[in-house]
PDB file of C-alpha atoms in Angstrom:
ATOM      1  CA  UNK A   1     -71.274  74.085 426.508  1.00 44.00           C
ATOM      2  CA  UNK A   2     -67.647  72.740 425.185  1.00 40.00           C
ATOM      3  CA  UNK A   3     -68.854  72.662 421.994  1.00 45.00           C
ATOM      4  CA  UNK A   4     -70.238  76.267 421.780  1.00 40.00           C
ATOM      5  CA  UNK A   5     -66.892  77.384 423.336  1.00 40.00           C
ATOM      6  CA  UNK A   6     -65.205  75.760 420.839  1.00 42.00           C
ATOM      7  CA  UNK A   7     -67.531  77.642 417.809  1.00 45.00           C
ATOM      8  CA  UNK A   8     -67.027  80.845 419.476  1.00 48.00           C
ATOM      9  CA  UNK A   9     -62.960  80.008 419.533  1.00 45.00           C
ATOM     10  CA  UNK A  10     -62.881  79.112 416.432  1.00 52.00           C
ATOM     11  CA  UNK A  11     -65.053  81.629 414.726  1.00 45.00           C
ATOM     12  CA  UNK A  12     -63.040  84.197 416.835  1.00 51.00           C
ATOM     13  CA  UNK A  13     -59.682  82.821 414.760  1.00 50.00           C
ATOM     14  CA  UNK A  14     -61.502  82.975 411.623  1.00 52.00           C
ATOM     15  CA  UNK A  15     -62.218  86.220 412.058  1.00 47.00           C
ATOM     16  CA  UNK A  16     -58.750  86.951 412.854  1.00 51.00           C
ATOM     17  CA  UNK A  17     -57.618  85.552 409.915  1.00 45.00           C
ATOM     18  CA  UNK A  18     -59.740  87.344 407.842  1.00 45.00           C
ATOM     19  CA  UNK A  19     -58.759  90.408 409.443  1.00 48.00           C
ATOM     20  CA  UNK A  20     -54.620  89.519 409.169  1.00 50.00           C
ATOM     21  CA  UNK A  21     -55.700  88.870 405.126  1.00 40.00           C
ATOM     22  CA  UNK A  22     -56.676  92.169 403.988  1.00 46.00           C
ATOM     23  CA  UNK A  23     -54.410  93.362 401.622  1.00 42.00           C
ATOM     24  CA  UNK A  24     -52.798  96.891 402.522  1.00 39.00           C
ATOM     25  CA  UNK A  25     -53.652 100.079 401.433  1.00 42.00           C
ATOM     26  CA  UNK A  26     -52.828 100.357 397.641  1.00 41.00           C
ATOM     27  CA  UNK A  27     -49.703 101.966 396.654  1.00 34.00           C
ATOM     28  CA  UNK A  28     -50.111 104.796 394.007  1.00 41.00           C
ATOM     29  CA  UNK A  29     -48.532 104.360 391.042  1.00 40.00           C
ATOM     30  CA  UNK A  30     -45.218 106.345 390.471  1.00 38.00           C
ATOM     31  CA  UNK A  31     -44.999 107.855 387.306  1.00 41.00           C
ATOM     32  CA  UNK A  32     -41.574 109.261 386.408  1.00 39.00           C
ATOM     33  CA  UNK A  33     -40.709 113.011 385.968  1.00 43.00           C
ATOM     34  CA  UNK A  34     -41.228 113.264 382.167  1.00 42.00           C
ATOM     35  CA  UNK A  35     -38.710 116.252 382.398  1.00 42.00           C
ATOM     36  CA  UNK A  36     -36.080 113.689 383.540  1.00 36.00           C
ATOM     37  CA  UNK A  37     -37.297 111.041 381.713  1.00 35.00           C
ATOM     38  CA  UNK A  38     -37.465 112.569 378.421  1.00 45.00           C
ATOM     39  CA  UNK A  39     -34.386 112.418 376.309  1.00 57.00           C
ATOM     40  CA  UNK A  40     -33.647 115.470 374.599  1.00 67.00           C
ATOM     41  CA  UNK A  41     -32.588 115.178 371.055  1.00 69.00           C
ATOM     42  CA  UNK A  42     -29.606 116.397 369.832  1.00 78.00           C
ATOM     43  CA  UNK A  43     -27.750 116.845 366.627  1.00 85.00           C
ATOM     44  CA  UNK A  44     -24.095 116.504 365.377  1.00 92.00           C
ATOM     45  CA  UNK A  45     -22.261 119.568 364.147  1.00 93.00           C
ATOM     46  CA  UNK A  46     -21.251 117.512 361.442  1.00 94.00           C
ATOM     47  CA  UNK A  47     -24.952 116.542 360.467  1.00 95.00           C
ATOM     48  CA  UNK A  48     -26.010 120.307 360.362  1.00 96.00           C
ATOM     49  CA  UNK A  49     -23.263 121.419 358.565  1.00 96.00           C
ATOM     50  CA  UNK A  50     -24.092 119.031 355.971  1.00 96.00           C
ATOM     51  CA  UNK A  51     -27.646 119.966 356.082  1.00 97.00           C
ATOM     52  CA  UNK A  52     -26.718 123.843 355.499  1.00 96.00           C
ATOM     53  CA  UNK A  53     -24.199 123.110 352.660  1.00 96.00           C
ATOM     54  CA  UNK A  54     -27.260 121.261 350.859  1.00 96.00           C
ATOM     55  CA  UNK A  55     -29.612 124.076 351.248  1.00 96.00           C
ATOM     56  CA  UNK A  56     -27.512 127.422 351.097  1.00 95.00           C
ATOM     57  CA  UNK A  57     -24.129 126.149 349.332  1.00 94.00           C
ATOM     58  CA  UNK A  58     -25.074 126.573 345.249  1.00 94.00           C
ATOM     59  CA  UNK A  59     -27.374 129.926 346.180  1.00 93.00           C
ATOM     60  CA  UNK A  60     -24.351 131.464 347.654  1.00 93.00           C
ATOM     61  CA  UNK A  61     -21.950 130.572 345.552  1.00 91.00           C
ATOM     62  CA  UNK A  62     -19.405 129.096 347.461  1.00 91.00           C
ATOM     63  CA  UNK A  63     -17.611 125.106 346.850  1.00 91.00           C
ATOM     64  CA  UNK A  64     -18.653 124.748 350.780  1.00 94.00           C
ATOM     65  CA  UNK A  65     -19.274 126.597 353.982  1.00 95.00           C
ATOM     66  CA  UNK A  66     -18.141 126.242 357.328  1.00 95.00           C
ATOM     67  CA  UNK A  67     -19.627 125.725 360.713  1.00 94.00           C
ATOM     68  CA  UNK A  68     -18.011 127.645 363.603  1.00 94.00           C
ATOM     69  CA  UNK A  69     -18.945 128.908 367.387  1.00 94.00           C
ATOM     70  CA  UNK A  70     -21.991 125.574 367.493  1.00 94.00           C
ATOM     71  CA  UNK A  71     -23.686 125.076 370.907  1.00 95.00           C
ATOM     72  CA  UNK A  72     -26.678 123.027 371.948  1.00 94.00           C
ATOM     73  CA  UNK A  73     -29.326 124.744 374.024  1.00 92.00           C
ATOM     74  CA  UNK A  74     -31.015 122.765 377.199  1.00 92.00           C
ATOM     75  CA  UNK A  75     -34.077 121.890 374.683  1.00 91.00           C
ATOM     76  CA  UNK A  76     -31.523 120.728 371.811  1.00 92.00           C
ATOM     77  CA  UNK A  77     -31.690 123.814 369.723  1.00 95.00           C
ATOM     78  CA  UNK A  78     -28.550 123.487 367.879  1.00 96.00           C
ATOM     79  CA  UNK A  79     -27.078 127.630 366.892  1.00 97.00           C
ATOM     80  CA  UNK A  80     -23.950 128.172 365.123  1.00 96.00           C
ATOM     81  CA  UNK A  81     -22.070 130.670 363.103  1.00 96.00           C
ATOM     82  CA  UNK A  82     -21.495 130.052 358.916  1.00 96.00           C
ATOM     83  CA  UNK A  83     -18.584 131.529 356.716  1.00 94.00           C
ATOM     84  CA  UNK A  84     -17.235 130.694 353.154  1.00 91.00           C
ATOM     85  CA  UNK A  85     -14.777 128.991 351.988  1.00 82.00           C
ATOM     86  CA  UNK A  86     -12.953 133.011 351.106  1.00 78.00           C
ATOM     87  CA  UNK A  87     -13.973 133.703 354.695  1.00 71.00           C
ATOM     88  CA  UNK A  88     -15.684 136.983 352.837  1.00 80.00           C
ATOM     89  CA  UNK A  89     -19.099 135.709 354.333  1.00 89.00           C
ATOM     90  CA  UNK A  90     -20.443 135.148 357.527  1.00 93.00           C
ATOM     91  CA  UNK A  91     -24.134 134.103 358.847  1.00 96.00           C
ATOM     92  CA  UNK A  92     -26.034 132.248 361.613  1.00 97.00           C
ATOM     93  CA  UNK A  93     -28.160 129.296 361.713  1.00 97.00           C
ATOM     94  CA  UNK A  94     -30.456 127.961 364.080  1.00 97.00           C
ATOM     95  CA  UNK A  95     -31.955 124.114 363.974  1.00 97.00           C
ATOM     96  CA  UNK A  96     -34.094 122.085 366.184  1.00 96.00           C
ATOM     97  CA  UNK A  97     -33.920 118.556 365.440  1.00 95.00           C
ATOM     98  CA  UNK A  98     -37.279 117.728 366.720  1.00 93.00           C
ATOM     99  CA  UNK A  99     -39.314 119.734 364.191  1.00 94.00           C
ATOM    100  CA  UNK A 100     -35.696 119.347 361.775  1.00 95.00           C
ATOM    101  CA  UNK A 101     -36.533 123.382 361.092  1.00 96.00           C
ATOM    102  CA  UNK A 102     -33.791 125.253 359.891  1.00 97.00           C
ATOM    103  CA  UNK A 103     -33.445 128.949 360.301  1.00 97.00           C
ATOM    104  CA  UNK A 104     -30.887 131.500 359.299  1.00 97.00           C
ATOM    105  CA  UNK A 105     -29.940 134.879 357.756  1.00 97.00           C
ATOM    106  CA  UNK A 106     -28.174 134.000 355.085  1.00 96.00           C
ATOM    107  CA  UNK A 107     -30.278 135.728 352.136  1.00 97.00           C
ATOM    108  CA  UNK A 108     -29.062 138.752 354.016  1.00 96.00           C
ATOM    109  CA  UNK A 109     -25.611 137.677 352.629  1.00 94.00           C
ATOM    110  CA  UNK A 110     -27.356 136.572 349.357  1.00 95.00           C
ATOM    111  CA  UNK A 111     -28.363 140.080 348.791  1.00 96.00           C
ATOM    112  CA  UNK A 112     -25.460 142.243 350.423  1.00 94.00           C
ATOM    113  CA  UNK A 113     -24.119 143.158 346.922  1.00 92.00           C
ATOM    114  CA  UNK A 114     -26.930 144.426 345.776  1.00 95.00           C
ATOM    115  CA  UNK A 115     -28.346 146.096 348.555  1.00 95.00           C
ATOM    116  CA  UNK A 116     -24.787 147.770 349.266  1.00 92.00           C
ATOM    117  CA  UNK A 117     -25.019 149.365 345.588  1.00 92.00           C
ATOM    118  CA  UNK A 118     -28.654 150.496 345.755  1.00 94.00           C
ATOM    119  CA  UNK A 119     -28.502 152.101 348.978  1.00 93.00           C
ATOM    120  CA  UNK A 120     -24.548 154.192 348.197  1.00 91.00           C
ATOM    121  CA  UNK A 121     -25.847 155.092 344.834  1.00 92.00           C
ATOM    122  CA  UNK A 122     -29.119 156.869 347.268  1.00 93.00           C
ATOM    123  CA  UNK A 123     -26.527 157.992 349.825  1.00 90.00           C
ATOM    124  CA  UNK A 124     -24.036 159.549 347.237  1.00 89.00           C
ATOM    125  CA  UNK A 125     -26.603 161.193 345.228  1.00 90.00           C
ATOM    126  CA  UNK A 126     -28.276 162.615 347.947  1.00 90.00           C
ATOM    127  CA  UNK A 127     -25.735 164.212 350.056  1.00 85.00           C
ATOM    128  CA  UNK A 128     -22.739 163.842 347.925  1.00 81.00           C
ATOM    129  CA  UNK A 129     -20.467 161.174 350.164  1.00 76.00           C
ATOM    130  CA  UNK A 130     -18.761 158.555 348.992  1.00 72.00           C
ATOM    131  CA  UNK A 131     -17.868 155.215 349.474  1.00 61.00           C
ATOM    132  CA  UNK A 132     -19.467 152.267 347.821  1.00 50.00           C
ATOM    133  CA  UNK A 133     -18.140 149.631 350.557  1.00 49.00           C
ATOM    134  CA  UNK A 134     -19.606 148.416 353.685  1.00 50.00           C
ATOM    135  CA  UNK A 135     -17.359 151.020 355.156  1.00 54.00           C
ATOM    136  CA  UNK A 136     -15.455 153.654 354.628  1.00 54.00           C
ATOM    137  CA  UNK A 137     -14.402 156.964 355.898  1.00 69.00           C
ATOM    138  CA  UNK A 138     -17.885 158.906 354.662  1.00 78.00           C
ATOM    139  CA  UNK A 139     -20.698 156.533 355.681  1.00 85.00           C
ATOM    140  CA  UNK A 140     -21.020 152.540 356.698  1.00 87.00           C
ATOM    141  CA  UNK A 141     -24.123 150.469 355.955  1.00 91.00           C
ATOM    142  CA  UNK A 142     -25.067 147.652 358.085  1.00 92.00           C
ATOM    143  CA  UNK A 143     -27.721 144.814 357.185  1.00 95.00           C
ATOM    144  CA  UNK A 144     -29.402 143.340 359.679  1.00 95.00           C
ATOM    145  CA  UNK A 145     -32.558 140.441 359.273  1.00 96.00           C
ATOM    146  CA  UNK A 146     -34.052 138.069 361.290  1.00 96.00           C
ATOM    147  CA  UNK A 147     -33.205 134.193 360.929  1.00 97.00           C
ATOM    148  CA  UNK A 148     -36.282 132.856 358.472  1.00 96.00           C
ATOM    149  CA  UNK A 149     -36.815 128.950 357.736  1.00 96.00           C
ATOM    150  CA  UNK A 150     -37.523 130.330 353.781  1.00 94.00           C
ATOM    151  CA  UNK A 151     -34.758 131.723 352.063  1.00 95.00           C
ATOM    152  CA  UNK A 152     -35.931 134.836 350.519  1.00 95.00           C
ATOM    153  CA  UNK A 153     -34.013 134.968 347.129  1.00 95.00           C
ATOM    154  CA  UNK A 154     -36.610 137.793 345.823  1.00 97.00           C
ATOM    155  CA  UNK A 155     -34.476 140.842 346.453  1.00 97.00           C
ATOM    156  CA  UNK A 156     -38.150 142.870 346.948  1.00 96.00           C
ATOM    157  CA  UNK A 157     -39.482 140.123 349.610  1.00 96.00           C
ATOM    158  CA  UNK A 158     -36.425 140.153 351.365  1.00 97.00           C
ATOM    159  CA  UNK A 159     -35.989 143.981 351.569  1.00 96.00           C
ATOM    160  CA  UNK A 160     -39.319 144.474 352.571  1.00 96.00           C
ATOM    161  CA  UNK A 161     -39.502 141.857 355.046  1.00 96.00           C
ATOM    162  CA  UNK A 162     -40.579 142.754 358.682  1.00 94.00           C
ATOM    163  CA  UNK A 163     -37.238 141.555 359.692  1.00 96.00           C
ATOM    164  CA  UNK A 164     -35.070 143.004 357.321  1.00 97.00           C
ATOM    165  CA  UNK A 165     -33.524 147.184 358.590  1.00 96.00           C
ATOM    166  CA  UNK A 166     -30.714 148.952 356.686  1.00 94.00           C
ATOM    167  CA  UNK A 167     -28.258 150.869 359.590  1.00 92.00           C
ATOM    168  CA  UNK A 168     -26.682 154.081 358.016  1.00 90.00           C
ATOM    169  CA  UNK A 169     -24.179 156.014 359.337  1.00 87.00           C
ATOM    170  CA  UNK A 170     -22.773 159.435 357.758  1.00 85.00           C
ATOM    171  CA  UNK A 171     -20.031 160.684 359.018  1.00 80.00           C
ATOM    172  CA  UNK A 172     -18.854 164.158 358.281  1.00 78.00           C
ATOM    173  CA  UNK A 173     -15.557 165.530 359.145  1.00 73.00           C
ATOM    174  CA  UNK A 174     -17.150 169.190 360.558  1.00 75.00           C
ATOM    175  CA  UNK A 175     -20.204 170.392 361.855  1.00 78.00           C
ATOM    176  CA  UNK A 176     -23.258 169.195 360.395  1.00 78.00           C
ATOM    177  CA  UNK A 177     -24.529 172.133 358.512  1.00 81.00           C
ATOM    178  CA  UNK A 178     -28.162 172.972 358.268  1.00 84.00           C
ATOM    179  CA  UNK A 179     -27.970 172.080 354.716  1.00 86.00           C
ATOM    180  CA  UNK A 180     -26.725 168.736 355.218  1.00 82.00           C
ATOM    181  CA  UNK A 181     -29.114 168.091 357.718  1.00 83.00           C
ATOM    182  CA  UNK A 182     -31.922 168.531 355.224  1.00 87.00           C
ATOM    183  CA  UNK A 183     -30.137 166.239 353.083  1.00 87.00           C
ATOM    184  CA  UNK A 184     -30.575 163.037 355.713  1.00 85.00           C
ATOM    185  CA  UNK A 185     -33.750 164.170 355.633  1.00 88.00           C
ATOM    186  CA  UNK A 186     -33.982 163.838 352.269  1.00 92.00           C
ATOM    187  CA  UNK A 187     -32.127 160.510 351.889  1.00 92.00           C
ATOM    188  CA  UNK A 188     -34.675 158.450 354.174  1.00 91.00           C
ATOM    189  CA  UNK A 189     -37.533 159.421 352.108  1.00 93.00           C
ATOM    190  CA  UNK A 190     -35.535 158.136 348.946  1.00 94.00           C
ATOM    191  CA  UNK A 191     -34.822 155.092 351.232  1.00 94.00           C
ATOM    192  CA  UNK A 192     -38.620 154.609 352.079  1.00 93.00           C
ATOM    193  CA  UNK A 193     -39.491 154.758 348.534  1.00 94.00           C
ATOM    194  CA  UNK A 194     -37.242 152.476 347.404  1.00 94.00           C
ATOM    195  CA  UNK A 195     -39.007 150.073 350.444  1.00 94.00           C
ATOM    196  CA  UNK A 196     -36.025 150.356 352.660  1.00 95.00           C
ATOM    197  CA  UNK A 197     -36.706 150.738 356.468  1.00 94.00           C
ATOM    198  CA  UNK A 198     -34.104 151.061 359.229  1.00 93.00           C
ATOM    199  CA  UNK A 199     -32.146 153.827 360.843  1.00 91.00           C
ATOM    200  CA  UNK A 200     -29.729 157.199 359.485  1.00 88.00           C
ATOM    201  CA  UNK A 201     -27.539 158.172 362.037  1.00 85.00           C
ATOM    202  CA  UNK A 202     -25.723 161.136 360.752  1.00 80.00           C
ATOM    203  CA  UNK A 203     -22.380 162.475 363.340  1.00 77.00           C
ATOM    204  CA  UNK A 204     -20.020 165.405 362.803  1.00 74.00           C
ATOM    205  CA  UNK A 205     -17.362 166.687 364.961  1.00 70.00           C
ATOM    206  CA  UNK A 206     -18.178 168.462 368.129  1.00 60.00           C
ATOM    207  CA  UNK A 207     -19.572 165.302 369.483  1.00 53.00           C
ATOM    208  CA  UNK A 208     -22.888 165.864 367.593  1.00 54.00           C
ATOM    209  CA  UNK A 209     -25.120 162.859 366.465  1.00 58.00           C
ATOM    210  CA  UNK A 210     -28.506 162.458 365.622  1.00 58.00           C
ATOM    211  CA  UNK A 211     -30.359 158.991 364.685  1.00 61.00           C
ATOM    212  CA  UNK A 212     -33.941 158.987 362.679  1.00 60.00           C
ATOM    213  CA  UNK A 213     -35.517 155.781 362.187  1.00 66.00           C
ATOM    214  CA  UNK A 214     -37.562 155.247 359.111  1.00 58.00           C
TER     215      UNK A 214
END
């Protein structure tokens, strides 16, 4: 009878121990934040300045060009504003360092000249105003285009890119006669067939404006 209480004892600690040696309930692994733990890469100004001179420098003609106004977005995006060495240029540049893509606007600067001739030889043959600068007292022309990663040096390509628009504005002194009227009219479709598109805003005294897109 000793004996059996004894077995029963001891199989009752066994048990016990058994029970005391489970291991706990697993912890689940912890994995870290991968928006915290993720560096984000960034780039020098210095770097990107370098890397615009190389690409742009020789096309633009200038001995260097300049980086000014840079900023890093959250993701690393690295923006920044370019002028010449003459400070007679100006452009913008985008570049992520992750995909090292580089974006800007500057063929719109590579063909300024020649867009600023076509379009005031339309505009002064057309309705008779002069100027033949960017702007003047008569009319102002404005280029606008979207940054691109290729630089479009084809003056046809670039014009007729989705993100290129000419801005016109003619400014007369007076009223807008009826007859000058017809001559905006007249000067988009020369613009369209010449594979310009943008907007003619044409503004006399009196307050009086009118803007046609083409």
């Amino acid at each position: 009878m000793k004996r059996l209480l004894l077995c029963c004892v001891s199989l009752i600690l066994m048990l016990m121990l058994l029970i005391g040696c489970q291991p706990a309930d697993p912890v689940e692994d912890v994995k870290p934040d991968s928006s915290q733990s993720a560096s984000v890469k960034t780039v020098s100004e210095d770097s990107v300045e370098r890397l615009v001179n190389n690409t742009y420098r020789k096309a633009l003609g200038r001995h260097r060009l300049y980086c000014c106004d840079a900023y890093s977005d959250d993701d690393g995006t690295f923006h920044a504003t370019f002028y010449g060495d003459d400070d007679r240029i100006e452009f913008f540049v985008t570049y992520d360092p992750v995909n090292k893509v580089l974006k800007s606007d500057a063929a719109r600067v590579y063909h300024a000249s020649t867009i600023l001739e076509n379009v005031g030889a339309i505009i002064e043959e057309t309705t008779g105003l002069q100027g033949g600068e960017l702007e003047t007292d008569t009319y102002s022309i404005g280029i606008d285009a979207d940054l691109t990663e290729e630089f479009l040096k084809d003056y046809d390509a670039f014009i007729t890119h989705p993100g290129t628009k000419i801005d016109i504005l003619l400014i007369y002194d007076k009223k807008v006669t009826d007859l000058e009227e017809q001559q905006a009219q007249l000067l988009i479709e020369k613009l369209q067939k010449a594979h310009f598109k943008g907007e003619v805003t044409y503004c006399g005294d009196e307050f009086f404006s009118d803007d046609i897109s083409f």
